[in-house]
Coordinates of C-alpha atoms and ligand atoms in Angstrom, one line a residue:
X1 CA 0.0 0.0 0.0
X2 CA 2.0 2.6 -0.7
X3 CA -0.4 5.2 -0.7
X4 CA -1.4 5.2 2.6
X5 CA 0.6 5.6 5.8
X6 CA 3.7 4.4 6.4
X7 CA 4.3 3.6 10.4
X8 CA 5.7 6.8 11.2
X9 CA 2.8 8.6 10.2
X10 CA 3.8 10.1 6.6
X11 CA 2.5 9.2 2.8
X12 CA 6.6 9.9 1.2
X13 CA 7.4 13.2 1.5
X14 CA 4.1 14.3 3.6
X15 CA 2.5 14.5 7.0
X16 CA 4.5 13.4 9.9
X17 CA 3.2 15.3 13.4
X18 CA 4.7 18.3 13.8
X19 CA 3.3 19.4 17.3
X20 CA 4.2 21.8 20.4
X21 CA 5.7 19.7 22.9
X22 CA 2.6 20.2 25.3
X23 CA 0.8 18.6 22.6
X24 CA 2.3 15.3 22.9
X25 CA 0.2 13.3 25.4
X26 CA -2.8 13.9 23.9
X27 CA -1.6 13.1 20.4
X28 CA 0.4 10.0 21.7
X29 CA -2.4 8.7 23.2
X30 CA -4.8 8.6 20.1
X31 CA -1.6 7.4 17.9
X32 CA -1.4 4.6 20.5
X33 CA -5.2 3.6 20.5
X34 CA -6.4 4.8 17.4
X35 CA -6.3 1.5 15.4
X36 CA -7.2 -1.2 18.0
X37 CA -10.2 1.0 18.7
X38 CA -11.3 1.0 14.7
X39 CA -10.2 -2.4 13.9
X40 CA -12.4 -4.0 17.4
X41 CA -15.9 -6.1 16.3
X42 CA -17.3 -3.5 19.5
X43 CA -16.2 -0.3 17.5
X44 CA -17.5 -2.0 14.0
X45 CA -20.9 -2.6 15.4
X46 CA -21.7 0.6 16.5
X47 CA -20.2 2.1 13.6
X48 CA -22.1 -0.1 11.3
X49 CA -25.2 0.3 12.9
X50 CA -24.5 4.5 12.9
X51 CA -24.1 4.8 9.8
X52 CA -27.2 3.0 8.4
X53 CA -29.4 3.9 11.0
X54 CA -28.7 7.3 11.8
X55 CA -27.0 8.6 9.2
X56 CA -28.6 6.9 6.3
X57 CA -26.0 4.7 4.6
X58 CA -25.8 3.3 2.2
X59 CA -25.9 6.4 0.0
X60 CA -27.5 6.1 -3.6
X61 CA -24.8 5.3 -6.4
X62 CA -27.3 7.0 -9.1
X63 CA -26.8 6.6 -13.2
X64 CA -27.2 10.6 -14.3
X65 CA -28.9 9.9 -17.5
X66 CA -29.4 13.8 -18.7
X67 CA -25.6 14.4 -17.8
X68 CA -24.1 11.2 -19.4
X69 CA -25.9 12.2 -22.5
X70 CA -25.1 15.5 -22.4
X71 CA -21.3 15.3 -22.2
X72 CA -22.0 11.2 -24.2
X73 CA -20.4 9.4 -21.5
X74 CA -21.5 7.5 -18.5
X75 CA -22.0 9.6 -15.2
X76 CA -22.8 8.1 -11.7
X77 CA -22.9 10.3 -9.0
X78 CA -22.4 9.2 -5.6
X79 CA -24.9 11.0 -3.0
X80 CA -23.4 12.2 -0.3
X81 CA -25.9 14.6 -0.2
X82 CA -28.1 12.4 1.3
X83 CA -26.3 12.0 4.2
X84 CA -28.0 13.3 7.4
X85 CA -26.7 16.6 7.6
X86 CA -26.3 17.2 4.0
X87 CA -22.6 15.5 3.2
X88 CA -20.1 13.4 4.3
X89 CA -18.4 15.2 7.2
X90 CA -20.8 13.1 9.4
X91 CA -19.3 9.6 8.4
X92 CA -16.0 11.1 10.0
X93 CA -18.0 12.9 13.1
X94 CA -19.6 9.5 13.7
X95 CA -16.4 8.0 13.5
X96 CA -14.4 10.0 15.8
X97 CA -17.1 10.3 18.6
X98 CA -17.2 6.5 19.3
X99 CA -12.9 6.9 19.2
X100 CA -13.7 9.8 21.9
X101 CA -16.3 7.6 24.0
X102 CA -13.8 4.6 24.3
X103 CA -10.9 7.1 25.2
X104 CA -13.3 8.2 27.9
X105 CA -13.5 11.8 27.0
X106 CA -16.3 14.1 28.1
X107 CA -15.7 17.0 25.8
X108 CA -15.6 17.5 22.4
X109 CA -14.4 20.5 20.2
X110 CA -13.8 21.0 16.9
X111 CA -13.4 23.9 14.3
X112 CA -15.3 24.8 11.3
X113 CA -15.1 27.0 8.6
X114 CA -18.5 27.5 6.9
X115 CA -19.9 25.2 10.0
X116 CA -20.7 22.4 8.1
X117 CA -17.8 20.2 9.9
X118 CA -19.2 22.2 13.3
X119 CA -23.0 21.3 12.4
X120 CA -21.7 17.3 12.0
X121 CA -19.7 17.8 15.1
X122 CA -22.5 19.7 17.1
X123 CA -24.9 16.5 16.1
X124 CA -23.0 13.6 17.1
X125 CA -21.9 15.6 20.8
X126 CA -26.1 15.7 20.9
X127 CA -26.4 12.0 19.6
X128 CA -23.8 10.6 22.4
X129 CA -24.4 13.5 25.3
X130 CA -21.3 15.1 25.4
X131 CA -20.3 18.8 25.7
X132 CA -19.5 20.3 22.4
X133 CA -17.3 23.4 21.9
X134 CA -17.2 24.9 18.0
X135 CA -14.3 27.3 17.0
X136 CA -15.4 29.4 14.3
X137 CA -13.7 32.8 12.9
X138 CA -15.5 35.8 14.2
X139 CA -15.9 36.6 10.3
X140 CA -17.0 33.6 9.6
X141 CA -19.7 33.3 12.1
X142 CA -21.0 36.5 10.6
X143 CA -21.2 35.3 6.7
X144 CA -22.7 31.5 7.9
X145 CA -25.4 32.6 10.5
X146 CA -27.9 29.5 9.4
X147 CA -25.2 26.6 10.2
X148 CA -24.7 28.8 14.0
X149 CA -28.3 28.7 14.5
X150 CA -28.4 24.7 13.6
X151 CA -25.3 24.0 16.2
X152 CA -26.5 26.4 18.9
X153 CA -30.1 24.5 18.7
X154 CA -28.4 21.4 18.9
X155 CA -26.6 22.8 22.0
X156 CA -23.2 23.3 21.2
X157 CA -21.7 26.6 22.3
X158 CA -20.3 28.4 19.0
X159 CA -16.6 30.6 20.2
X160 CA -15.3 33.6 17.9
X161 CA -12.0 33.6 16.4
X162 CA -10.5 36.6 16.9
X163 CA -7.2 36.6 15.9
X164 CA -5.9 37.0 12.5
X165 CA -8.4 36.8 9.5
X166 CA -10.9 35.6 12.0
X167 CA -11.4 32.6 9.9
X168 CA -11.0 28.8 9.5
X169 CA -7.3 28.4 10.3
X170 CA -7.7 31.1 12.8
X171 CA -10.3 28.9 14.5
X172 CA -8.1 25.9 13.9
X173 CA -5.0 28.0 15.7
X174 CA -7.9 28.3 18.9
X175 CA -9.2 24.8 18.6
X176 CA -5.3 23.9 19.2
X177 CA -4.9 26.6 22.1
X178 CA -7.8 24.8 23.6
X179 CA -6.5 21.1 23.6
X180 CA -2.9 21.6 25.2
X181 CA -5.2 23.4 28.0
X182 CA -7.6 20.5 28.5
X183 CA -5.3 17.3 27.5
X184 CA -7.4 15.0 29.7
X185 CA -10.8 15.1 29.2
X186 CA -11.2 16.7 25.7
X187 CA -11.0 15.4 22.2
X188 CA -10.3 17.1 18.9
X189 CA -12.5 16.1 16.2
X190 CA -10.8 17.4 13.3
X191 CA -13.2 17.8 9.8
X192 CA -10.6 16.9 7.5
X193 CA -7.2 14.4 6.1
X194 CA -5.5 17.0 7.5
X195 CA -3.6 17.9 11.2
X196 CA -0.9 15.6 12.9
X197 CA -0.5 11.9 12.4
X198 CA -2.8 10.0 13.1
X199 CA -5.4 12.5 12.2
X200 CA -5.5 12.1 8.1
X201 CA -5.2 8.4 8.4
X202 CA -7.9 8.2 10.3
X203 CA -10.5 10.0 8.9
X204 CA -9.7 8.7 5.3
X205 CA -10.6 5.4 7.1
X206 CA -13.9 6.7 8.2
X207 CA -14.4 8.1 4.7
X208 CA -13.0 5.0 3.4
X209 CA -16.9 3.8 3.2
X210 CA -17.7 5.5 0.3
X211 CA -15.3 3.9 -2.1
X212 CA -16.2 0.9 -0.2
X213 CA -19.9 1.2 -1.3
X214 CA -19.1 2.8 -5.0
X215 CA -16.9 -0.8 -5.4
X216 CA -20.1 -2.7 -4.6
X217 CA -22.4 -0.9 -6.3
X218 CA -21.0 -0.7 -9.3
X219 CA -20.3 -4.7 -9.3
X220 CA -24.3 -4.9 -8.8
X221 CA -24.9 -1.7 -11.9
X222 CA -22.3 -2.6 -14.7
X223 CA -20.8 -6.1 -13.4
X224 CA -17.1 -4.4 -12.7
X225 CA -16.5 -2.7 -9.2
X226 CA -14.2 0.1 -10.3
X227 CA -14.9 2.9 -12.5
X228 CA -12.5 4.6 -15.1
X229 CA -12.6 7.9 -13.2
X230 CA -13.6 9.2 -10.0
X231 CA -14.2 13.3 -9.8
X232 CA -13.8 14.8 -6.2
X233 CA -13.6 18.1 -4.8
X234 CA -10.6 18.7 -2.5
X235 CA -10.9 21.6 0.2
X236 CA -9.0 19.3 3.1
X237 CA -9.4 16.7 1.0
X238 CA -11.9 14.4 3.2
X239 CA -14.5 13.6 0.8
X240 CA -12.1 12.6 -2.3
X241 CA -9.9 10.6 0.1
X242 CA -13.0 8.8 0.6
X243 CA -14.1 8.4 -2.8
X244 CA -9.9 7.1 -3.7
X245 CA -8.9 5.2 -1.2
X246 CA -10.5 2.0 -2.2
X247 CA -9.2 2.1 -5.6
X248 CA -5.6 3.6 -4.8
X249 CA -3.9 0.0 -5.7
X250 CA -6.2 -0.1 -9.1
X251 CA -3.4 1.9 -11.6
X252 CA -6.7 1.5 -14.2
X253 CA -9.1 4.1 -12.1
X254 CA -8.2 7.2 -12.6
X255 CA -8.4 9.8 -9.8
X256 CA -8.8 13.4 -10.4
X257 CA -9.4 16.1 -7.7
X258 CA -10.4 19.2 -8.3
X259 CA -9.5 22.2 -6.4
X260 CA -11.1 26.2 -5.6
X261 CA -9.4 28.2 -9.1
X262 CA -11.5 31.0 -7.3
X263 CA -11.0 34.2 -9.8
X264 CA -8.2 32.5 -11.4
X265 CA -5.5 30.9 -10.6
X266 CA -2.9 33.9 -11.2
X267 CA -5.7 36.3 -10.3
X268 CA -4.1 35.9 -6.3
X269 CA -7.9 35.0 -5.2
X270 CA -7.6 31.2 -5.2
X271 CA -7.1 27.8 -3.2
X272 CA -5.2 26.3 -5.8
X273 CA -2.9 24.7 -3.4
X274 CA -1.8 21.8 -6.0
X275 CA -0.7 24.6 -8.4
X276 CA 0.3 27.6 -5.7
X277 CA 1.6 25.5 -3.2
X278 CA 5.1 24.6 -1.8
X279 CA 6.1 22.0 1.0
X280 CA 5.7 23.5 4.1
X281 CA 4.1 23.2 8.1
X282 CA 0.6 23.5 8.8
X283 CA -1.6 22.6 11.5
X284 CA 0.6 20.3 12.6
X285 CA 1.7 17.8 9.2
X286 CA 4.4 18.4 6.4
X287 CA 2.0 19.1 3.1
X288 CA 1.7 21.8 0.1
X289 CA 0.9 24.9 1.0
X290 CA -0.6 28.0 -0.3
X291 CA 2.6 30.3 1.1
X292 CA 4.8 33.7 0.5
X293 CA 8.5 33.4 -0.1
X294 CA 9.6 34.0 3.1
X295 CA 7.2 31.1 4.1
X296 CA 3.5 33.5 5.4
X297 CA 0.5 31.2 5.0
X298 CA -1.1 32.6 2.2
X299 CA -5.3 34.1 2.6
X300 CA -6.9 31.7 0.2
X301 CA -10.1 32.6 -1.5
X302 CA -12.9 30.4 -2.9
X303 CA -16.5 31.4 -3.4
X304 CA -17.3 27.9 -1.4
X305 CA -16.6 28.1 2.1
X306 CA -15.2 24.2 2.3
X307 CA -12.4 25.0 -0.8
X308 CA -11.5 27.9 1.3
X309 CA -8.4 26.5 2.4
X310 CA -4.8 26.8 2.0
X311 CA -3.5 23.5 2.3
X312 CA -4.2 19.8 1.5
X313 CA -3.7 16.7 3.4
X314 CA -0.5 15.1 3.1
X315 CA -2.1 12.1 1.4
X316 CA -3.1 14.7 -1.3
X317 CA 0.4 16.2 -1.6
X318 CA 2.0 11.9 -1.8
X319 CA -1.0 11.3 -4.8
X320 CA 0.2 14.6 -6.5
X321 CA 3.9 14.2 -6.2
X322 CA 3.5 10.7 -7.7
X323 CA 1.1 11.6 -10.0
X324 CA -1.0 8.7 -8.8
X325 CA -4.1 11.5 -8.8
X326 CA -4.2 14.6 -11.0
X327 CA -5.6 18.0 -9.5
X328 CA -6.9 21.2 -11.4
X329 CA -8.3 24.6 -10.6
X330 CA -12.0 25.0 -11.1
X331 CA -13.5 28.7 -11.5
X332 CA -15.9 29.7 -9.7
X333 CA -17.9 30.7 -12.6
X334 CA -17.0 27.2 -13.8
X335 CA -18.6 26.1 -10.7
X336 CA -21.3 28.2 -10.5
X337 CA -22.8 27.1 -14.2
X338 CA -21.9 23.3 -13.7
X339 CA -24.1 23.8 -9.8
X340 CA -27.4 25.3 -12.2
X341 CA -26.4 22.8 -14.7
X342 CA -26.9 19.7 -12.5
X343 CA -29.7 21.3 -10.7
X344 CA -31.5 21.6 -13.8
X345 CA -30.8 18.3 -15.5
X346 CA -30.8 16.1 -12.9
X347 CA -32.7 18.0 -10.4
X348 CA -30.4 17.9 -7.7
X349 CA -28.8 21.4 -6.4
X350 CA -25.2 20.5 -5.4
X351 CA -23.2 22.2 -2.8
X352 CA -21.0 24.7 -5.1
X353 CA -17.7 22.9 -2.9
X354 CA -19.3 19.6 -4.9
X355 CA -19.7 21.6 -8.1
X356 CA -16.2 21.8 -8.7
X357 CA -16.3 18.3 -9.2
X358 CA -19.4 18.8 -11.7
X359 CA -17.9 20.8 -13.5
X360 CA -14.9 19.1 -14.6
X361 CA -16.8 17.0 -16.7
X362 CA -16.9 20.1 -19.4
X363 CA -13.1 19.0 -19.5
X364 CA -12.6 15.3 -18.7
X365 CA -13.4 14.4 -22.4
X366 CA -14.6 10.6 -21.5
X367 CA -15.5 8.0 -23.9
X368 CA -19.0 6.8 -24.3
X369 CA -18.3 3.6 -23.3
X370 CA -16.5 4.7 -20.1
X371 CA -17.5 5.2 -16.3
X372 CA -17.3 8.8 -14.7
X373 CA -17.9 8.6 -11.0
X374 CA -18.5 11.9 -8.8
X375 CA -18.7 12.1 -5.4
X376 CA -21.6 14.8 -4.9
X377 CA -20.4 15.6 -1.3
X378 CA -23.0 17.5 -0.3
X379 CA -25.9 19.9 -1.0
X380 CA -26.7 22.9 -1.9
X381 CA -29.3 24.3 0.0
X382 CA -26.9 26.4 2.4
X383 CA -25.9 27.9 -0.9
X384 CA -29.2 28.9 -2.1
X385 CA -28.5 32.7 -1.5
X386 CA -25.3 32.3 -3.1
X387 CA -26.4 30.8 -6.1
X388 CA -29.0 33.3 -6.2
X389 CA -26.9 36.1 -6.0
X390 CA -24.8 35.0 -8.4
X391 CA -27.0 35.0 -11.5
X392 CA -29.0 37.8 -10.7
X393 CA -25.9 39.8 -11.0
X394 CA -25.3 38.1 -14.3
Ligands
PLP401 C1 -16.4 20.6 3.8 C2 -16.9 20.2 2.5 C3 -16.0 20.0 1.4 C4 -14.5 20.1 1.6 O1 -13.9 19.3 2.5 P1 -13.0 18.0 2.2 O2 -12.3 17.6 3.4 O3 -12.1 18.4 1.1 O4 -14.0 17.0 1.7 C5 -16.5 19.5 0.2 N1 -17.8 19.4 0.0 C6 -18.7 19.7 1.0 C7 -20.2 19.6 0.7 C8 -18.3 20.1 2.3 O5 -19.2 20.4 3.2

């Protein structure tokens, strides 16, 4: 397997756990647990029974007929969208709060950006009764109001960002601040493959079920269970670890993520990180990063909140660097037209984070005879007004 992690936490080049020193013990003692906890019948079970029962799984694997013939190939799109809470940040929530239970934590916090990873988090504290603590840029708060509502009704307490940009990796910087202070009773619940070993190795393993499911359902649908493509958005890079790792050892799928191309990539209002990016230290793991010569984290931009991100997980940066995945910018007017585009062919409105993915079907070229899988990661209705606004300005 030599695109997942090696024992000392790193994909190649990539990841690693590069942590304050008051950090250690609580990182240690996940590293140490982490995988006897997953890999136990006990944690399978509930795990299992989670994700059909609460959260809905399995999610449809559903043949696109007005998109296949539009761009005269065959399109499947995987619906994450159906997920209970509108993607797939809650297979990883799920996933992490039954790790918490059996470490015998009592607190939880998190950080989120546009609050969907905070609205997944929020929910599973409620599902399992345990206090629930949400880092969120002060700005940030202000521009996602409806996701603050949905975590304060489910009784999480929402805390500004106030440093810096007041946004995600401010919260993130916060969300860190917090755990060295409380290293015994709290656990992190990070929303992406990203943070210190073993943080991206575990959540692609909770993600890991949507490959999983797209390898059986397609062995059910065409009688082969791997496609010729699979299209995924990549903020983190959470939902298209999901929708890779499965196929990773299959050298005949090919695996394409698509990243925030914002106003362009050279237009300095992007998340390009693939393109932008050089090695460098964030958060805790060895990746690409968006980042000014004398090594400043640079502001990304993205018209979705969830590309809005600077970096990618190191397992991103490993598929990249040996060109085991390809990655490419997406506009958002790209996005923008392929989120109306699905809406109105297909009726389904797509998160604009998942149109990315959509869109890159204008430039994927497939044969007719070949399979095109997208993860649809999530939905669009916390877009609406930004859809809206969009094409009225048009
Ligand atoms: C958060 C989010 C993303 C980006 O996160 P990844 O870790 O890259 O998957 C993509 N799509 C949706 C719908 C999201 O909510």
């Amino acid at each position: 397997m030599q695109y997942t992690v090696n024992q000392r936490g790193y994909y190649g080049k990539f990841g690693g756990a590069y942590i304050p020193e008051m950090l250690y013990p609580n990182v240690e003692e996940l590293e140490g647990n982490y995988l006897k906890i997953i890999n136990s019948q006990d944690f399978q079970q509930d795990f299992q029974q989670l994700l059909r029962d609460y959260v809905g799984r399995p999610t449809p694997l559903y043949f696109a007929k007005r998109l296949s013939e539009k761009y005269n190939t065959n399109v499947y799109l995987k619906r994450e969208d159906l997920n209970h809470t509108g993607a797939h940040k809650i297979n990883n929530t799920i996933g992490q709060i039954l790790v918490a239970k059996r470490l015998g934590k009592t607190r939880i916090i998190a950080e989120t950006g546009a609050g969907q990873h905070g609205v997944a988090t929020a929910t599973v504290c409620a599902l399992m009764g345990l206090q629930c603590i949400v880092y969120m840029g002060k700005v940030d708060i202000e521009r996602q109001k409806p996701n603050v509502e949905r975590m304060k009704m489910l009784g999480a307490e929402v805390r500004p960002a106030l440093s810096g940009s007041q946004t995600l990796k401010d919260a993130t910087n916060e969300a860190i601040r917090d755990w060295i202070n409380n290293p015994i009773d709290t656990h992190y619940i990070i929303g992406s493959v990203v943070g210190p070993h073993p943080y991206p190795d575990m959540v692609a393993r909770f993600q890991a079920v949507i490959s999983e499911e797209i390898k059986q359902q397609l062995l059910f649908k065409v009688g082969r269970d791997y496609p010729d493509y699979v299209l995924a958005c990549v903020g983190g890079g959470s939902n298209a670890a999901g929708a890779f790792y499965h196929f990773l050892d299959n050298p005949k799928v090919k695996l394409i993520g698509l990243e925030a191309g914002g106003k362009g990539v050279n237009s300095g209002h992007s998340a390009a990180t693939t393109i932008l990016g050089k090695t460098g230290i964030l958060h805790g793991s060895k990746s690409l990063l968006m980042q000014t010569e004398d090594g400043q984290v640079v502001e990304p931009y993205s018209i979705s909140a969830g590309l809005d991100y600077p970096g990618i997980g190191p397992i991103h940066a490993h598929l990249f660097d040996t060109q085991r995945a390809e990655f490419h910018p997406i506009t958002d007017e790209e996005a923008m037209q392929a989120g109306l585009l699905c809406s109105r062919l297909e009726g389904i409105i797509p998160a604009i984070e998942t149109a990315h993915a959509v869109a890159y079907l204008e430039k994927l070229k497939a044969k007719p005879n070949e399979i095109v899988v997208i993860n649809l990661s999530g939905r669009g209705d916390k877009d609406l007004q930004t859809y809206i606004k969009w094409f009225e300005e048009k």
